[in-house]
XYZ file of C-alpha atoms in Angstrom:
485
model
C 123.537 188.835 81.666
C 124.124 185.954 83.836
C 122.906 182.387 83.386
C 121.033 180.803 86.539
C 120.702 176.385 86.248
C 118.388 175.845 89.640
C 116.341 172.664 90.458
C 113.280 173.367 92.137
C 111.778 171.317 95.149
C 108.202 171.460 96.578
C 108.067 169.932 100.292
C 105.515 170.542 102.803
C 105.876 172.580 106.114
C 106.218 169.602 108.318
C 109.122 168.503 105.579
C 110.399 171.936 106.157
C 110.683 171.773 109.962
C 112.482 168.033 109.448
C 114.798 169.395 107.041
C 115.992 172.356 109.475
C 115.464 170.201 112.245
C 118.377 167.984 110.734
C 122.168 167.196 109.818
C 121.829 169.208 106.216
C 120.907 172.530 108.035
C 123.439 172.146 110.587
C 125.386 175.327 109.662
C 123.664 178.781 110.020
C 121.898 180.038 107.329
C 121.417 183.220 106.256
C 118.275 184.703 106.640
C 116.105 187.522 104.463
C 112.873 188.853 104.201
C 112.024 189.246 100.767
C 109.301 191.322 99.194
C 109.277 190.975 95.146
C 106.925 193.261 93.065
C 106.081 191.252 89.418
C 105.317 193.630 86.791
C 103.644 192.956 83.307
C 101.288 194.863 80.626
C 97.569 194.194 81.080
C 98.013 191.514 78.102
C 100.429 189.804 79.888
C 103.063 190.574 77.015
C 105.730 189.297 79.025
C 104.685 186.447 79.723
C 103.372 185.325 76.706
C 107.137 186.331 75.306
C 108.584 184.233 78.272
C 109.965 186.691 80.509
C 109.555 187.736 83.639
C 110.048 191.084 85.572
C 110.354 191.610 89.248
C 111.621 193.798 92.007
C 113.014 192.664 95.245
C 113.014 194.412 97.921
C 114.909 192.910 101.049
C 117.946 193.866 103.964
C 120.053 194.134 100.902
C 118.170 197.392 98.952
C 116.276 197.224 95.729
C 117.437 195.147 92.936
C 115.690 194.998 89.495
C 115.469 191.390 87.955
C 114.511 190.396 84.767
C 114.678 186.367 83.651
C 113.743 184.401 80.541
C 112.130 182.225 81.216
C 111.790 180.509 77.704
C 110.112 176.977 77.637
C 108.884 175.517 80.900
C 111.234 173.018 82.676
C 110.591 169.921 85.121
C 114.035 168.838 85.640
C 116.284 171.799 85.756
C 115.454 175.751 85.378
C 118.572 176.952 83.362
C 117.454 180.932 82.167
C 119.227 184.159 81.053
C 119.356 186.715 83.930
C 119.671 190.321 84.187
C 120.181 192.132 87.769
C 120.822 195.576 88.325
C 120.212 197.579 91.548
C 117.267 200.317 91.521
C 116.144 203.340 93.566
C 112.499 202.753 93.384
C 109.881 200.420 92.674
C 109.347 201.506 89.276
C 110.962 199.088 86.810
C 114.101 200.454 84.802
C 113.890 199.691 81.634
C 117.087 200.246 79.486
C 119.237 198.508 77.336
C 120.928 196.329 79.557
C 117.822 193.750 79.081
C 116.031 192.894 76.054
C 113.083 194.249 77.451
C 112.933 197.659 75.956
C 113.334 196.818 72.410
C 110.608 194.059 73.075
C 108.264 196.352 75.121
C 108.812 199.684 73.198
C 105.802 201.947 74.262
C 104.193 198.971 75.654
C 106.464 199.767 77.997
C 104.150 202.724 79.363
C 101.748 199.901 80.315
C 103.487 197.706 82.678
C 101.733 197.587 86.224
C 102.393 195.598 89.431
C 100.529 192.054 89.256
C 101.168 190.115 92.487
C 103.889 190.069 95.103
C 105.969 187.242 96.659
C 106.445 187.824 100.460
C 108.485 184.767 101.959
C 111.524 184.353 104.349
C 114.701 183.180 102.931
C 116.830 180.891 104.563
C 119.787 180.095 102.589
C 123.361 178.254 102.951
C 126.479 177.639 100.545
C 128.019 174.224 100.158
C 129.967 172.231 98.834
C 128.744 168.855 97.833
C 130.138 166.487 95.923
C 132.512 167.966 93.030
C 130.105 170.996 93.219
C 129.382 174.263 94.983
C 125.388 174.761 95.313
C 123.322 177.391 96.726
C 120.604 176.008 99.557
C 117.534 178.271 99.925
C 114.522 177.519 101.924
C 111.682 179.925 100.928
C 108.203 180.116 103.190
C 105.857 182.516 102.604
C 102.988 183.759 100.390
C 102.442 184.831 96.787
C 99.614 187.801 97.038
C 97.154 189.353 94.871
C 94.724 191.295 96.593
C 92.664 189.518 98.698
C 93.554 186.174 97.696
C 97.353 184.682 98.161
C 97.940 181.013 98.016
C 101.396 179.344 100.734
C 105.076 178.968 99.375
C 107.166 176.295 100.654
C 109.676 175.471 98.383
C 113.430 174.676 98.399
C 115.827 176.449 95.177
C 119.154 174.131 94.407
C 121.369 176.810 92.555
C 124.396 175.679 90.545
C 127.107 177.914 91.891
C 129.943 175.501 90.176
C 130.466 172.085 88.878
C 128.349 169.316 87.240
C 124.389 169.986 87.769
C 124.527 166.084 88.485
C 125.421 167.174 92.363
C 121.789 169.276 92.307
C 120.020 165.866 92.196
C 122.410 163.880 94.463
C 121.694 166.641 96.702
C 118.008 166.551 96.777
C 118.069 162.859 96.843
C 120.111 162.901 100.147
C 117.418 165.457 101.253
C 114.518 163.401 100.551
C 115.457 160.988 102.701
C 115.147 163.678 105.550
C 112.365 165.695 103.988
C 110.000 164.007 101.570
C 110.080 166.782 98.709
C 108.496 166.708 95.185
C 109.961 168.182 91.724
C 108.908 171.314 91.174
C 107.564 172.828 88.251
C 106.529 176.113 88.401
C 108.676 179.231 89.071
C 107.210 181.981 91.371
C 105.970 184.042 88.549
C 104.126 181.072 86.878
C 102.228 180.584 90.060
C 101.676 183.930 90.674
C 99.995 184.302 87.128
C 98.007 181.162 87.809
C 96.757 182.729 90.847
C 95.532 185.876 88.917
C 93.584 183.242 86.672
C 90.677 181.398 87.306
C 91.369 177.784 89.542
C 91.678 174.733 87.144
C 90.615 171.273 88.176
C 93.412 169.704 85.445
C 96.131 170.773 83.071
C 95.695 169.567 79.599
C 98.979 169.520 77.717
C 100.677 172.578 76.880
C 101.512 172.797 72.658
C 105.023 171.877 71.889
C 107.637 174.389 70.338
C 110.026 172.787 68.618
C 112.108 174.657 65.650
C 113.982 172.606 62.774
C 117.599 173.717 64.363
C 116.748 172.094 67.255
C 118.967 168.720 67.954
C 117.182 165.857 68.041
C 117.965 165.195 72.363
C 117.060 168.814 72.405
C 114.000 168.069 70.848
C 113.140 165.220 73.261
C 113.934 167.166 76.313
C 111.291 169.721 75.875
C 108.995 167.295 74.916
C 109.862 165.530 78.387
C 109.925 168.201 80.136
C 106.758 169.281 78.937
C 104.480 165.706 80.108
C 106.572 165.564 83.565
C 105.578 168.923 83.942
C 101.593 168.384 83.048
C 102.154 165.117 85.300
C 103.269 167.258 87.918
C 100.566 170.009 87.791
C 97.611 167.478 87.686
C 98.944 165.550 90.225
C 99.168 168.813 92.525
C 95.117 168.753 91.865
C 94.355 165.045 92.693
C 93.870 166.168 96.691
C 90.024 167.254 95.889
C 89.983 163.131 93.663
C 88.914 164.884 91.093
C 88.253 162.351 87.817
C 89.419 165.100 85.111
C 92.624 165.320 87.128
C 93.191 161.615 87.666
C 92.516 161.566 83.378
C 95.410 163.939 82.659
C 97.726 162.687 84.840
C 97.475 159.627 83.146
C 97.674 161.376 79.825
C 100.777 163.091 80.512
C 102.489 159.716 81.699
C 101.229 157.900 78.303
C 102.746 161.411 76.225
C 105.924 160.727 78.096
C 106.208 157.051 77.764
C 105.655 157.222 73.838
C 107.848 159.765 73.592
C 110.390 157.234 74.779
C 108.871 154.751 72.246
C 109.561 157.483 69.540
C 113.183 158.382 70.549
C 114.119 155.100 71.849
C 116.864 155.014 69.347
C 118.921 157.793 70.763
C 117.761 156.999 74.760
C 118.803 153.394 74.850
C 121.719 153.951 77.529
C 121.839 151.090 80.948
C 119.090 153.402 82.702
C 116.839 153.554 79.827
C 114.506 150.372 80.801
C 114.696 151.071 84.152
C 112.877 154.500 83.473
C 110.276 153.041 81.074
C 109.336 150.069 83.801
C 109.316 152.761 86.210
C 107.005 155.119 84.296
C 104.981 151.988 83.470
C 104.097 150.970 87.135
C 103.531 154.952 87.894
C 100.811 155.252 85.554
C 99.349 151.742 86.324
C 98.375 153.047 89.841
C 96.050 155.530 88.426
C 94.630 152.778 85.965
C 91.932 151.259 88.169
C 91.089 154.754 89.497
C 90.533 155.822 86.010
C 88.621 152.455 84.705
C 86.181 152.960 87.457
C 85.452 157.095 86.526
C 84.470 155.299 83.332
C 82.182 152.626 84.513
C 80.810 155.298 87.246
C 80.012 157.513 84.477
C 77.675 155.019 82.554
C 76.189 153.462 85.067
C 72.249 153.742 84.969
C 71.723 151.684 88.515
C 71.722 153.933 91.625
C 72.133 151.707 93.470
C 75.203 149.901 91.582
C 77.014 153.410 91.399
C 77.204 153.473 94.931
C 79.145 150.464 95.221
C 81.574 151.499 92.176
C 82.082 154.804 93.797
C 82.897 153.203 97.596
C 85.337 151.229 95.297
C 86.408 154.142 93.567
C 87.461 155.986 96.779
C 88.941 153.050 97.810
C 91.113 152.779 94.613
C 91.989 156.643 94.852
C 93.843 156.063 98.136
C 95.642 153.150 97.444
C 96.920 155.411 94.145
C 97.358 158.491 96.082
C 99.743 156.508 98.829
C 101.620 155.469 95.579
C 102.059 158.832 94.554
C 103.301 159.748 97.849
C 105.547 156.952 98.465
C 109.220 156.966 98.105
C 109.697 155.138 94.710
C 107.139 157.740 93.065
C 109.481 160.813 94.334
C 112.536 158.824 93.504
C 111.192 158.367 89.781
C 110.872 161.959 89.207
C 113.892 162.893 90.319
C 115.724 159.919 88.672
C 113.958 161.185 85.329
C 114.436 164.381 86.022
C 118.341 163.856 86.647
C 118.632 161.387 83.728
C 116.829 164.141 81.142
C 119.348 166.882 82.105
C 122.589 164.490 82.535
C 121.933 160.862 81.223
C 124.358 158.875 79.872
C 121.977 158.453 76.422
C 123.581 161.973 75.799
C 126.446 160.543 74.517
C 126.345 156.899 73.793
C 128.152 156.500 70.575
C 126.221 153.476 68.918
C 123.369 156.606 68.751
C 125.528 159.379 67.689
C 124.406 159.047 63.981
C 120.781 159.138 64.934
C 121.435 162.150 67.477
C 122.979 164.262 64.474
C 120.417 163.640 62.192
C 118.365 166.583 61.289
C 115.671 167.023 63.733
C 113.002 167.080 60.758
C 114.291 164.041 59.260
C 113.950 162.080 62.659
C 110.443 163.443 62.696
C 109.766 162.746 59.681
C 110.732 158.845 59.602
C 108.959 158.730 63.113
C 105.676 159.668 61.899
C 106.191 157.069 58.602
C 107.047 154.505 61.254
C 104.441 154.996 63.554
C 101.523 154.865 60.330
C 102.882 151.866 58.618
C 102.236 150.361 62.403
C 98.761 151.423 62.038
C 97.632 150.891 59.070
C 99.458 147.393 58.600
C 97.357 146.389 62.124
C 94.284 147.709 61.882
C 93.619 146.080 57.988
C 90.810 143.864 58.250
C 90.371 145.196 61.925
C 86.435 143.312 61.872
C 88.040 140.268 61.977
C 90.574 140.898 64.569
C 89.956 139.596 67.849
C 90.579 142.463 71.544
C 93.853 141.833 71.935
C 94.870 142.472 68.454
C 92.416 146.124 68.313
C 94.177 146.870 71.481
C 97.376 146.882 69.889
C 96.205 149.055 66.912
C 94.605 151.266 69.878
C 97.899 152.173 71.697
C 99.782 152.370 68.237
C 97.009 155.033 67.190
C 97.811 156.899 70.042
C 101.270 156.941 70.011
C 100.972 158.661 66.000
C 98.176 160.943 67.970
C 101.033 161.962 70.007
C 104.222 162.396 67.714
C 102.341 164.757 65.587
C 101.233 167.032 68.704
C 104.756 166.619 68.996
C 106.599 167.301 66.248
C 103.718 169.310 64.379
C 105.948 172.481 64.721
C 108.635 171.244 62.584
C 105.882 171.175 59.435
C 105.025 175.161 59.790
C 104.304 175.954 56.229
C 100.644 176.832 55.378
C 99.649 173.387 53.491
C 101.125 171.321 56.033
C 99.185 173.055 58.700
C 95.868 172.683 57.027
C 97.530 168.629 56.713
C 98.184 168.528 60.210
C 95.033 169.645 60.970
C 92.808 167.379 59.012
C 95.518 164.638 59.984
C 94.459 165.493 64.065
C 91.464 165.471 63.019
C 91.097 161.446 61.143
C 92.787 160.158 64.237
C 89.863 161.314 66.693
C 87.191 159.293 65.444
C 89.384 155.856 65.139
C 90.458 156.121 68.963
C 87.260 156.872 70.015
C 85.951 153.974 68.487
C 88.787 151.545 69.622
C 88.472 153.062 73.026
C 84.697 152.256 73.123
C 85.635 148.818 72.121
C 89.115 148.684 74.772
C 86.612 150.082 77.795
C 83.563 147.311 76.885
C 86.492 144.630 76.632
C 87.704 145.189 79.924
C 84.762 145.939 81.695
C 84.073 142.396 82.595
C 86.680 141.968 83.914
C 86.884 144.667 86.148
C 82.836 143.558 87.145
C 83.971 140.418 88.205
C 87.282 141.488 90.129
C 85.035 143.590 91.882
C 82.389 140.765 92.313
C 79.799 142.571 90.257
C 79.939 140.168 86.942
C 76.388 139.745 87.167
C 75.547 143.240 87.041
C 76.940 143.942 83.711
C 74.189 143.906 80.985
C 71.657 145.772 83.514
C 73.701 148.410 84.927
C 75.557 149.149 81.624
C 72.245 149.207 78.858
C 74.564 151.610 76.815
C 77.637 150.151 76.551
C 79.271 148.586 73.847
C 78.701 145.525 74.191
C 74.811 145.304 72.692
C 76.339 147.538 69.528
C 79.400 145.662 69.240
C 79.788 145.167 65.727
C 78.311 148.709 64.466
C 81.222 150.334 66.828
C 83.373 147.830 65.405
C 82.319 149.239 61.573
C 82.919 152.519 62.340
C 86.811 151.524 63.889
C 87.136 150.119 60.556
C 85.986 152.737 58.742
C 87.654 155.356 60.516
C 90.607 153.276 59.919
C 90.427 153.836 55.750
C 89.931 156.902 56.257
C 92.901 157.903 58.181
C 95.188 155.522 55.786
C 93.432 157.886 52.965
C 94.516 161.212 54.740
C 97.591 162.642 53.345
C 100.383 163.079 55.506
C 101.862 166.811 56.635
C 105.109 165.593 57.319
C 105.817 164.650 53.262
């Protein structure tokens, strides 16, 4: 078994002709054709036990691969692997891999899925205090009649600190605007055999009590910069589901830096959290405007949100695709996997606390917030309900989060029910947030006067009844017991 830490880079074929069109691909690579064959079971056992099962077939003969893949990464790929050269293109199954004593007659099952075709180039350099692996892939991933492109550069770790993977890619963004990548060629292959999605919701989060707490917060992290990532591949078609959990992954990520803000507070830490702020900002308006579109009864007034709308989209999508957007996720990306927060010693008590415990006295901290703001929410004025609003949903996300850690059978049904009291009291706070700012939004678009007759149905007419059930919705969540205790 070997051990492979890769970063993975999505760039576009003109950004692929720059990069060997400059100083970086100076030396001559060398070049492969690769065919791989994935195999799994019908029920996609391997997968759903996070491994994954190829063979290659290139210049070089037939060799047998098997990776775990374990939980999905954003920043860096770091997996068990197991190679061994084959005769055929049946897979060998033995007990050099785990995969025999996972598969056991299973085994029988396995069939070829999808195939990878691309052209490797690749180079070996030194860079910085490290030695990394360069390969440019371009090809296809195929499965039947239907394949979808692969352009995508690997940064393998050969030796030294994986700190020289992002310096790397940093120096070869300025030459070829690339993207993080989040998906391995097996996890878009399987996507492919799938149905297409218009947006990623997030993915549950596995966390076990053994876990350290910065272990815990990395896959947390990992996991909303990789649903940022996947929605923002689907934003091309402006599609408002998209736009809605792109935003939703940023606000996961930025309250998970809320929540473990105690052991991230190194010199880098605000810069990430202003950065994050101002990335999901410029989806904001896009966003506010999918809202107003959508309960707009005036045909005539929904054409003039939607030319707005479009014109919105493209002022977000050149912010996606500008420079400071691709330097934030690899700046995030490099600061998860090798930030200085992973050893600042004013936080080392915190870091070695149980990860449980830190859970634990999260979720207490986060409901005190709540319940202490929204008491005698009727009388509070926007500003204040706004407040208890973003607090609501930062306890809505810290139990997604840590709601693994509480496994036992009562505090499941807890966790549950406790899900379940939070719905109703953001819905009814967001009602109140989106008829708030509505207004405001009119008149910036020079529309104030359209407000009451395009918008019959808003919240504005049923102010305080929405305002009643907020409250009410409030007691009740303060009354539901807690799965954490």
């Amino acid at each position: 078994m070997g051990q492979e830490i890769e970063l993975k880079l999505d760039l576009a074929p003109q950004a692929a002709a720059d990069f060997l069109a400059s100083d970086l691909a100076a030396s001559e690579p060398f070049i492969l054709e690769r065919r791989a064959t994935y195999f799994d079971t019908p029920d996609a056992d391997l997968r759903a036990a996070g491994f994954s099962l190829r063979i290659r077939n290139d210049a070089q003969g037939r060799v047998q691969i098997v990776k775990a893949v374990g939980a999905s990464a954003a920043s860096l790929f770091a997996r068990p692997k197991w190679e061994q050269n084959v005769e055929g293109d049946k897979p060998v199954l033995d007990d050099t891999t785990p995969l025999k004593t996972f598969l056991g007659r299973r085994a029988e099952a396995l069939e070829p899925l999808f195939e990878v075709v691309v052209e490797r180039r690749r180079w070996s350099l030194a860079w910085e205090d490290a030695r990394i692996e360069v390969a440019l892939d371009r090809g296809d991933i195929v499965v039947g009649e239907r394949r979808t492109p692969v352009c995508e550069i690997e940064l393998e770790l050969v030796e030294g600190p994986p700190s020289a993977l992002f310096s790397y890619a940093r120096t070869l963004d300025r030459v070829a605007p690339l993207r993080l990548g989040v998906l391995s060629k097996a996890e878009r292959g399987y996507r492919l055999l799938g149905a297409a999605v218009r947006a990623v919701k997030a993915e549950p989060v596995a966390l076990t009590p053994d876990m350290s707490v910065p272990g815990a917060f990395r896959i947390i992290a990992d996991g909303c910069l990789k649903q940022f990532r996947l929605n923002e591949m689907l934003l091309e078609g402006g599609g408002e589901e998209a736009v809605h959990q792109a935003r939703v992954a940023l606000r996961r990520l930025r309250s998970a830096l809320w929540v473990f803000k105690a052991v991230l507070e190194d010199d880098a830490f605000g810069h990430m959290k202003d950065e994050l702020k101002w990335l999901a900002g410029a989806l904001g308006e896009v966003r506010d405007l999918d809202v107003l579109i959508r309960r707009c009864k005036d045909e005539a007034l929904r054409k003039v949100l939607a030319d707005a709308r479009e014109t919105a989209f493209r002022a977000a999508a050149a912010d996606l695709e500008s420079p400071r957007a691709r330097a934030l996720m690899l700046d995030f990306a490099d600061w998860l996997a090798c930030g200085a927060w992973h050893g600042l010693v004013s936080a080392r008590e915190t870091r070695e606390q149980p990860v449980s415990e830190f859970a634990a006295s999260a979720l207490d901290r986060l409901r005190r917030k709540v319940k202490k703001g929204g008491r005698d929410l009727v009388d509070l004025d926007d500003d204040a309900r706004h407040e208890v609003r973003k607090d609501a949903k930062k306890l809505r996300y810290a139990a997604e989060f840590f709601g693994s850690l509480f496994d036992r059978k009562r505090q499941k049904r807890r966790h549950g029910r406790f899900l379940a009291a939070l719905e109703p009291l953001q819905d009814q706070l967001g009602a109140l947030n989106d008829a708030a700012a509505m207004p405001e939004l009119l008149a910036r678009l020079g529309l104030a006067d359209d407000a009451r007759k395009a918008f019959p149905s808003n919240a504005i007419d049923s102010r305080r009844d929405v305002i009643k059930a907020a409250a009410d919705a409030h007691d009740a969540l303060v009354d539901t017991k807690r799965f954490w205790r």
